[in-house]
Every structure is written in C-alpha cells, then in structure tokens.
Amino acid sequence: MIGRIIRGLAALIGITVGVALYFYIVKFFPALIKDSQVYKMLGAAISGVIMGIIFFVVSPWLIKEGKDMANWVEAEMSKLPPMEIIIGSIGLIIGLLIAYLISQLLIQISVPVIGTTLAAAVYIFMGYVGMNLGRRMVNKNKEELFNLARVLSKLSAKEKEAKDKEKAVSGATPKILDTSVIIDGRILDICKTGFIEGKLIVPVCVLEELRHIADSSDDLKRVRGRRGLDILNSLQKETDIEVEIFEKDFEDSMEVDTRLLKVTELLGGKVLTNDYNLNKVAQFQGVKVLNINELANAVKPVAIPGEQMTVQIVKEGKETGQGVAYLDDGTMIVVEGGKKYMSKTIVVIVTSVLQTAAGRMIFARPSE
C-alpha cells in the first residue's frame, strides 16, 4: 500500500516536472513550437504524461538506490570522529556560501541553460572543496582541536557547576552564627569540609559582642575575642561560603541571645551554636538549631557494651575505687575498680554508654 502511494506521488512529481520542463523549453526556444494556445496546452499535457510515466516506472529503483545511498552515507559517517564531522560540516556550509556569491554572477550569463548549469557545478565543487578542507584541517591539527574541545567542555562544566552552586546557595537555609560558635572555631573546619550550605549570617550584635570581648582587660577574654574575629576573617577568605553581616539590630536593652533569635526568625534561618542554654531557649521558641557539640558527639566512634578498648587511667573517679580515662576525642571513660591501675594502661570492657546533650560518657570495667 505504501509502495503504491509513493509511486503515485512520484508520478505526480513527474507530471509537474514534465509540464515545467516543457514551458522552460518554450521560453528559451519559441521557434520549436507553433504560436498556438492549443499546441502549447497539448505539448504540456504530452510532456507531463511522459515524465509522469517515467517517474512512475523508475520510482522503485530510485527509492532502492536512495536507501542504499543513505545507508552508505550513514556507514561512512559512523567511521569518522565527531570533530571531523563537525568541522567538515562547517567547511561545507562556508563552501556553499561562497558558491552562492559566485553563482549570482554566473546566472547573469545570457546564454540559455549555461548560467544555471555552471552555477550548479560551482555549488557542487565549492561544497566538496569546503568539506574536504575542513576534514584535512582536523587531521593536521587533531590534537590542538581536541585540546580546545576539552578546554571548552571544562569551561562549560565549570559554568554549569557555578550556576548549580549559586542556585543551591540561594535556595539553602541561612545559618546564623552566635558568639560561642565563632570563638569555638570548629565551624571553620566544618565549612571547609563542605557540609554547610547557604549563607552564614553574622548579626551586628554578635559582631559587637566579639569586639567588646577582644577589647576586654581580661587577658583570657581578650584572646578569645581576637580568636573569634580571626575565625570570621578565615571564614571569608578560606572557604567558598558567603559570610554576610546582618546590619539590622533591635533594642539595645535586649540581650544578645534574644536579638540573635529574633534575627533568625526574621530570616527564616537556623542558629549555629554550641551554647547549651541558647539551644534550649531556641527550641522552646520554635527556632531551629544546629548544635556543634551534638554534631561532634554524633561523629564520635560508637562504643558497644562488651567491646574491649585499651586506655590509660589518669585520675580517680568520684565514686570509691573508680578510675577515669579519656579517648583521643576527649570522651570520658569511668572504669569501675580502676583506681588501683592509676597511671597504667589496661584493657577494659565497656558495660554501658551514657549519651547527654553535654557529651558522651562510657562506663567500663577492667578485663582482668
């Protein structure tokens, strides 16, 4: 069915071509046809019928040859590198553009058919030359072109990554820093690991408190305050996270923690802190909190009852006979009956683990 439809369409195309060809010949060779409307119409009909029959007969062969040609072109194209195809196509387009400019001059030739024939030949020649020049250029400069393609690909990937990062940052919840977490300093290392997303907001009241601490007459407070200011500078210079000072402040009569929570509510963010009391107040007011101490406890190695570990008893415990040891991460281990092993390294067996907001405590007994 489809074959018949295609042959019918081919016949219609043949009739159209035959009629057009007849009038084209009449235009350039009027002496061949009598100047009669009847003869002209009859000639057009005969020419159309003849070309229609020819197209109808040869259409199966043309379709078969067309398919074979398409398959051959596809097979040959699949053998070529993508870069060669791209540059060759660009060369073909440039060649056709040049051919168009030349053909405009050739078409002006007054000799019938000659101008059009030459223009068609120029199109074929320039297209072929342009495509082959492009392919040769690829073969001669293959390494340079591939390096250029890699550079462009990397630039595109970096641009996409930057846009994705900007989009992620703009959509992330802002984190509001309190004084304690800045002075503590661990926030800098956490930011360097990439676990924190979004802006870090430093309220102006927190910045003022840090400045007052840094100007304190007490040596310890002054050191802590200056450390906090250094941490803020490092956050801006050593991390990719945007650090922003929130200039809007509230009544001076309010405590810093109260103003901090109001800023957090206003921005719809989360408080970053390691202050136990601020943590509780924020939870009571429905403000989301990220507690650095809770994070530190969460990433500490898990101790399972019955597990053995080697520790050094460093001091006495509160209860009679108890000894106290510490893990490398600072976790306290209370050893029942460990007092007699003071300053000695022993193997203990974990009996229980106590987890609190302040940290983790392990209870153990000597394995002997």
Coordinates of C-alpha atoms in Angstrom, one line a residue:
M1 CA 0.0 0.0 0.0
I2 CA 2.7 2.4 1.0
G3 CA 4.7 1.5 -2.2
R4 CA 1.7 2.4 -4.4
I5 CA 1.2 5.7 -2.6
I6 CA 4.9 6.5 -3.1
R7 CA 4.7 5.6 -6.8
G8 CA 1.6 7.7 -7.2
L9 CA 3.4 10.7 -5.6
A10 CA 6.3 10.1 -7.9
A11 CA 4.0 10.1 -10.9
L12 CA 2.5 13.5 -9.8
I13 CA 6.0 14.9 -9.3
G14 CA 6.9 13.6 -12.8
I15 CA 3.9 15.3 -14.4
T16 CA 4.8 18.6 -12.6
V17 CA 8.4 18.3 -13.8
G18 CA 7.3 17.5 -17.4
V19 CA 5.0 20.5 -17.6
A20 CA 7.6 22.8 -16.1
L21 CA 10.3 21.5 -18.4
Y22 CA 8.0 22.0 -21.5
F23 CA 7.3 25.6 -20.7
Y24 CA 11.0 26.2 -19.9
I25 CA 11.9 24.9 -23.4
V26 CA 9.2 27.0 -24.9
K27 CA 10.5 30.1 -23.2
F28 CA 14.1 29.7 -24.5
F29 CA 13.3 28.0 -27.8
P30 CA 10.0 29.5 -29.0
A31 CA 10.7 28.6 -32.7
L32 CA 10.3 24.9 -31.9
I33 CA 6.6 25.3 -31.0
K34 CA 3.8 26.8 -33.1
D35 CA 2.4 30.0 -31.7
S36 CA -0.9 28.4 -30.8
Q37 CA -2.5 28.0 -27.4
V38 CA -3.9 24.6 -28.4
Y39 CA -0.5 23.3 -29.4
K40 CA 1.1 24.7 -26.2
M41 CA -1.5 23.0 -23.9
L42 CA -1.3 19.8 -25.9
G43 CA 2.5 19.8 -25.7
A44 CA 2.4 20.5 -21.9
A45 CA 0.0 17.6 -21.5
I46 CA 2.1 15.2 -23.5
S47 CA 5.3 16.2 -21.7
G48 CA 3.6 15.8 -18.3
V49 CA 2.2 12.4 -19.2
I50 CA 5.6 11.2 -20.5
M51 CA 7.5 12.4 -17.4
G52 CA 4.8 11.0 -15.1
I53 CA 5.1 7.6 -16.7
I54 CA 8.9 7.7 -16.5
F55 CA 8.9 8.7 -12.8
F56 CA 6.2 6.1 -12.1
V57 CA 8.3 3.3 -13.7
V58 CA 11.7 4.3 -12.2
S59 CA 10.5 5.3 -8.7
P60 CA 11.1 1.8 -7.2
W61 CA 14.6 1.8 -8.5
L62 CA 15.2 5.4 -7.3
I63 CA 13.8 4.5 -3.8
K64 CA 16.0 1.5 -3.6
E65 CA 19.1 3.4 -4.7
G66 CA 18.2 6.2 -2.3
K67 CA 18.0 3.8 0.6
D68 CA 21.3 2.2 -0.4
M69 CA 22.9 5.7 -0.7
A70 CA 21.6 6.7 2.7
N71 CA 22.9 3.5 4.3
W72 CA 26.3 4.0 2.7
V73 CA 26.5 7.6 3.9
E74 CA 25.5 6.6 7.4
A75 CA 28.1 3.8 7.5
E76 CA 30.8 6.2 6.2
M77 CA 29.8 8.9 8.7
S78 CA 29.9 6.5 11.6
K79 CA 33.6 5.8 10.8
L80 CA 34.5 9.5 11.2
P81 CA 35.3 11.1 14.5
P82 CA 32.7 13.6 15.7
M83 CA 35.1 16.5 15.5
E84 CA 35.9 15.7 11.8
I85 CA 32.2 15.6 11.0
I86 CA 31.6 19.0 12.8
I87 CA 34.5 20.8 11.1
G88 CA 33.7 19.2 7.7
S89 CA 30.1 20.4 8.0
I90 CA 31.3 23.9 8.8
G91 CA 33.6 23.8 5.8
L92 CA 30.6 22.6 3.6
I93 CA 28.5 25.5 4.7
I94 CA 31.2 28.0 4.1
G95 CA 31.8 26.5 0.6
L96 CA 28.1 26.7 -0.2
L97 CA 28.0 30.4 0.9
I98 CA 31.0 31.2 -1.4
A99 CA 29.3 29.2 -4.2
Y100 CA 26.1 31.3 -3.8
L101 CA 28.1 34.5 -4.3
I102 CA 29.8 33.2 -7.4
S103 CA 26.5 31.8 -8.8
Q104 CA 24.9 35.2 -8.7
L105 CA 27.4 36.3 -11.4
L106 CA 27.1 33.1 -13.5
I107 CA 23.3 33.3 -13.6
Q108 CA 23.6 36.6 -15.4
I109 CA 25.0 34.8 -18.5
S110 CA 22.6 35.4 -21.3
V111 CA 23.2 32.0 -23.0
P112 CA 20.2 29.7 -22.1
V113 CA 20.9 26.9 -19.6
I114 CA 24.7 27.6 -19.5
G115 CA 24.5 30.0 -16.5
T116 CA 22.3 27.7 -14.4
T117 CA 24.4 24.7 -15.3
L118 CA 27.6 26.5 -14.3
A119 CA 26.0 27.7 -11.1
A120 CA 25.0 24.1 -10.1
A121 CA 28.6 22.9 -10.9
V122 CA 30.0 25.7 -8.7
Y123 CA 27.8 24.7 -5.8
I124 CA 28.9 21.0 -6.1
F125 CA 32.6 21.9 -6.5
M126 CA 32.7 24.5 -3.6
G127 CA 30.7 22.3 -1.3
Y128 CA 33.1 19.4 -1.9
V129 CA 36.2 21.6 -1.5
G130 CA 34.9 23.2 1.7
M131 CA 34.1 19.9 3.3
N132 CA 37.5 18.3 2.4
L133 CA 39.4 21.4 3.6
G134 CA 37.6 21.1 6.9
R135 CA 38.5 17.4 7.2
R136 CA 42.1 18.0 6.3
M137 CA 42.4 20.7 8.9
V138 CA 41.1 18.3 11.5
N139 CA 43.6 15.6 10.5
K140 CA 46.5 18.1 10.6
N141 CA 45.5 19.8 13.8
K142 CA 43.7 17.0 15.5
E143 CA 45.5 17.2 18.9
E144 CA 45.1 21.0 19.1
L145 CA 41.4 20.8 18.2
F146 CA 40.8 18.0 20.8
N147 CA 42.6 20.1 23.4
L148 CA 40.4 23.1 22.5
A149 CA 37.3 20.9 22.8
R150 CA 38.4 19.7 26.2
V151 CA 39.0 23.3 27.4
L152 CA 35.6 24.4 26.2
S153 CA 34.0 21.3 27.8
K154 CA 35.7 22.1 31.1
L155 CA 34.7 25.8 30.9
S156 CA 31.1 24.7 30.2
A157 CA 31.2 22.2 33.1
K158 CA 32.6 24.9 35.5
E159 CA 30.0 27.4 34.4
K160 CA 27.2 24.9 35.0
E161 CA 28.7 23.9 38.3
A162 CA 28.9 27.6 39.3
K163 CA 25.2 28.1 38.3
D164 CA 24.2 25.0 40.2
K165 CA 26.1 26.1 43.2
E166 CA 24.6 29.6 43.1
K167 CA 21.2 28.1 42.8
A168 CA 21.8 25.7 45.7
V169 CA 23.1 28.5 47.9
S170 CA 20.2 30.8 47.1
G171 CA 17.8 28.1 47.9
A172 CA 19.5 26.9 51.1
T173 CA 18.5 28.0 54.6
P174 CA 20.7 30.7 56.0
K175 CA 22.8 29.8 59.1
I176 CA 23.0 32.5 61.9
L177 CA 26.2 32.3 63.9
D178 CA 26.3 33.1 67.6
T179 CA 29.3 34.3 69.6
S180 CA 30.1 30.9 71.2
V181 CA 30.4 29.0 67.9
I182 CA 32.6 31.7 66.4
I183 CA 35.0 31.7 69.3
D184 CA 35.0 27.9 69.5
G185 CA 36.4 27.8 65.9
R186 CA 35.3 24.4 64.8
I187 CA 32.8 26.0 62.4
L188 CA 35.7 26.9 60.2
D189 CA 36.8 23.2 59.8
I190 CA 33.2 22.1 59.2
C191 CA 32.7 24.7 56.5
K192 CA 35.9 23.6 54.8
T193 CA 34.6 20.0 54.5
G194 CA 31.6 21.3 52.5
F195 CA 28.9 20.1 54.9
I196 CA 27.4 23.6 55.4
E197 CA 25.3 25.1 52.6
G198 CA 23.8 28.5 52.3
K199 CA 24.9 31.9 53.7
L200 CA 26.5 32.3 57.1
I201 CA 24.9 35.3 58.7
V202 CA 26.7 37.2 61.5
P203 CA 24.2 39.6 63.3
V204 CA 25.7 43.0 64.1
C205 CA 25.0 42.4 67.8
V206 CA 27.2 39.3 67.7
L207 CA 30.0 41.3 66.0
E208 CA 29.8 44.0 68.6
E209 CA 30.0 41.4 71.4
L210 CA 33.1 39.9 69.8
R211 CA 34.7 43.3 69.6
H212 CA 33.9 44.0 73.3
I213 CA 35.4 40.7 74.3
A214 CA 38.5 41.4 72.1
D215 CA 38.9 44.8 73.9
S216 CA 38.5 43.3 77.4
S217 CA 41.1 44.0 80.1
D218 CA 41.0 40.3 81.0
D219 CA 43.8 38.5 79.1
L220 CA 41.8 35.3 78.6
K221 CA 38.7 37.1 77.3
R222 CA 40.8 39.2 75.0
V223 CA 42.5 36.2 73.5
R224 CA 39.1 34.5 73.0
G225 CA 37.6 37.6 71.3
R226 CA 40.5 38.1 69.0
R227 CA 40.3 34.4 68.1
G228 CA 36.7 34.8 67.2
L229 CA 37.5 37.8 64.9
D230 CA 40.3 35.7 63.2
I231 CA 37.8 32.9 62.7
L232 CA 35.4 35.2 60.9
N233 CA 38.2 36.5 58.6
S234 CA 39.2 32.9 57.9
L235 CA 35.6 32.0 57.0
Q236 CA 35.6 34.8 54.4
K237 CA 39.0 34.1 52.9
E238 CA 39.5 30.3 53.2
T239 CA 36.0 29.0 52.4
D240 CA 33.6 29.2 49.4
I241 CA 30.7 30.1 51.7
E242 CA 29.3 33.6 51.6
V243 CA 29.6 35.3 55.0
E244 CA 27.2 38.3 55.4
I245 CA 26.9 40.8 58.2
F246 CA 23.2 41.5 59.1
E247 CA 23.1 45.2 59.9
K248 CA 19.6 45.4 61.3
D249 CA 19.6 45.4 65.1
F250 CA 16.9 45.5 67.8
E251 CA 16.6 47.4 71.1
D252 CA 19.9 47.6 73.0
S253 CA 18.0 46.7 76.2
M254 CA 17.6 43.2 74.8
E255 CA 20.2 40.5 75.5
V256 CA 22.4 39.4 72.6
D257 CA 20.8 35.9 72.5
T258 CA 17.3 37.4 72.3
R259 CA 18.3 39.6 69.4
L260 CA 20.0 36.7 67.8
L261 CA 16.9 34.6 67.9
K262 CA 14.8 37.5 66.5
V263 CA 17.2 37.8 63.6
T264 CA 16.9 34.0 63.0
E265 CA 13.1 34.2 63.0
L266 CA 13.2 37.2 60.7
L267 CA 15.4 35.5 58.1
G268 CA 13.8 32.1 58.5
G269 CA 17.2 30.5 59.2
K270 CA 18.8 28.2 61.7
V271 CA 21.0 29.1 64.7
L272 CA 24.5 27.7 64.7
T273 CA 25.7 27.4 68.3
N274 CA 27.4 25.3 70.9
D275 CA 25.7 27.2 73.8
Y276 CA 23.6 24.7 75.8
N277 CA 21.3 27.4 77.3
L278 CA 20.7 29.1 73.9
N279 CA 20.0 25.8 72.4
K280 CA 17.2 25.1 75.0
V281 CA 15.7 28.7 74.6
A282 CA 15.7 28.4 70.8
Q283 CA 13.9 25.1 70.9
F284 CA 11.3 26.5 73.3
Q285 CA 10.7 29.4 70.9
G286 CA 10.4 27.1 67.9
V287 CA 13.7 28.3 66.3
K288 CA 15.7 25.6 64.6
V289 CA 19.2 25.0 66.0
L290 CA 22.3 23.3 64.7
N291 CA 24.4 22.5 67.7
I292 CA 28.1 21.9 67.0
N293 CA 28.5 19.8 70.2
E294 CA 25.7 17.5 69.1
L295 CA 27.4 17.2 65.7
A296 CA 30.7 16.3 67.4
N297 CA 29.1 13.7 69.5
A298 CA 27.3 12.2 66.5
V299 CA 30.5 11.6 64.6
K300 CA 32.4 10.1 67.6
P301 CA 33.1 6.3 67.3
V302 CA 30.2 4.2 68.7
A303 CA 31.1 2.2 71.8
I304 CA 29.1 -1.0 72.2
P305 CA 28.6 -2.8 75.5
G306 CA 31.0 -5.8 75.6
E307 CA 33.6 -4.1 73.4
Q308 CA 37.2 -4.0 74.6
M309 CA 39.4 -1.0 74.4
T310 CA 42.9 0.0 75.7
V311 CA 43.0 3.1 77.9
Q312 CA 45.3 4.7 80.4
I313 CA 43.9 5.6 83.9
V314 CA 44.8 9.2 84.5
K315 CA 42.9 10.1 87.7
E316 CA 40.4 8.9 90.4
G317 CA 36.7 8.9 89.8
K318 CA 34.0 10.5 92.1
E319 CA 32.9 7.2 93.5
T320 CA 35.1 4.9 95.6
G321 CA 37.5 2.8 93.6
Q322 CA 36.7 4.4 90.3
G323 CA 39.3 5.4 87.8
V324 CA 38.9 7.8 84.9
A325 CA 40.4 7.6 81.4
Y326 CA 39.9 9.5 78.2
L327 CA 39.7 8.6 74.5
D328 CA 41.6 10.6 71.9
D329 CA 38.4 12.6 71.1
G330 CA 38.0 13.6 74.7
T331 CA 35.3 11.1 75.6
M332 CA 35.4 10.3 79.4
I333 CA 35.6 6.6 80.4
V334 CA 34.7 5.8 84.0
V335 CA 36.3 2.5 85.0
E336 CA 34.8 0.7 88.0
G337 CA 37.7 -0.6 90.2
G338 CA 40.2 1.3 88.1
K339 CA 41.8 3.3 90.9
K340 CA 44.3 0.7 91.6
Y341 CA 45.6 0.9 88.0
M342 CA 46.4 4.6 88.3
S343 CA 48.8 5.8 85.5
K344 CA 48.7 2.3 83.9
T345 CA 47.5 1.3 80.5
I346 CA 44.9 -1.5 80.8
V347 CA 42.3 -3.3 78.7
V348 CA 38.7 -2.5 79.8
I349 CA 35.3 -3.9 78.7
V350 CA 32.5 -1.4 78.0
T351 CA 29.5 -2.0 80.3
S352 CA 27.3 0.9 79.2
V353 CA 27.2 4.2 77.4
L354 CA 25.5 7.4 78.6
Q355 CA 24.6 10.0 76.0
T356 CA 23.7 13.5 77.1
A357 CA 23.5 16.9 75.4
A358 CA 26.8 17.8 77.0
G359 CA 28.5 14.8 75.5
R360 CA 29.0 11.0 75.8
M361 CA 30.3 9.1 78.8
I362 CA 31.4 5.5 78.7
F363 CA 31.3 3.1 81.7
A364 CA 33.7 0.2 81.8
R365 CA 35.4 -2.4 84.0
P366 CA 38.9 -4.0 83.8
S367 CA 39.0 -7.1 81.7
E368 CA 41.2 -8.9 84.2

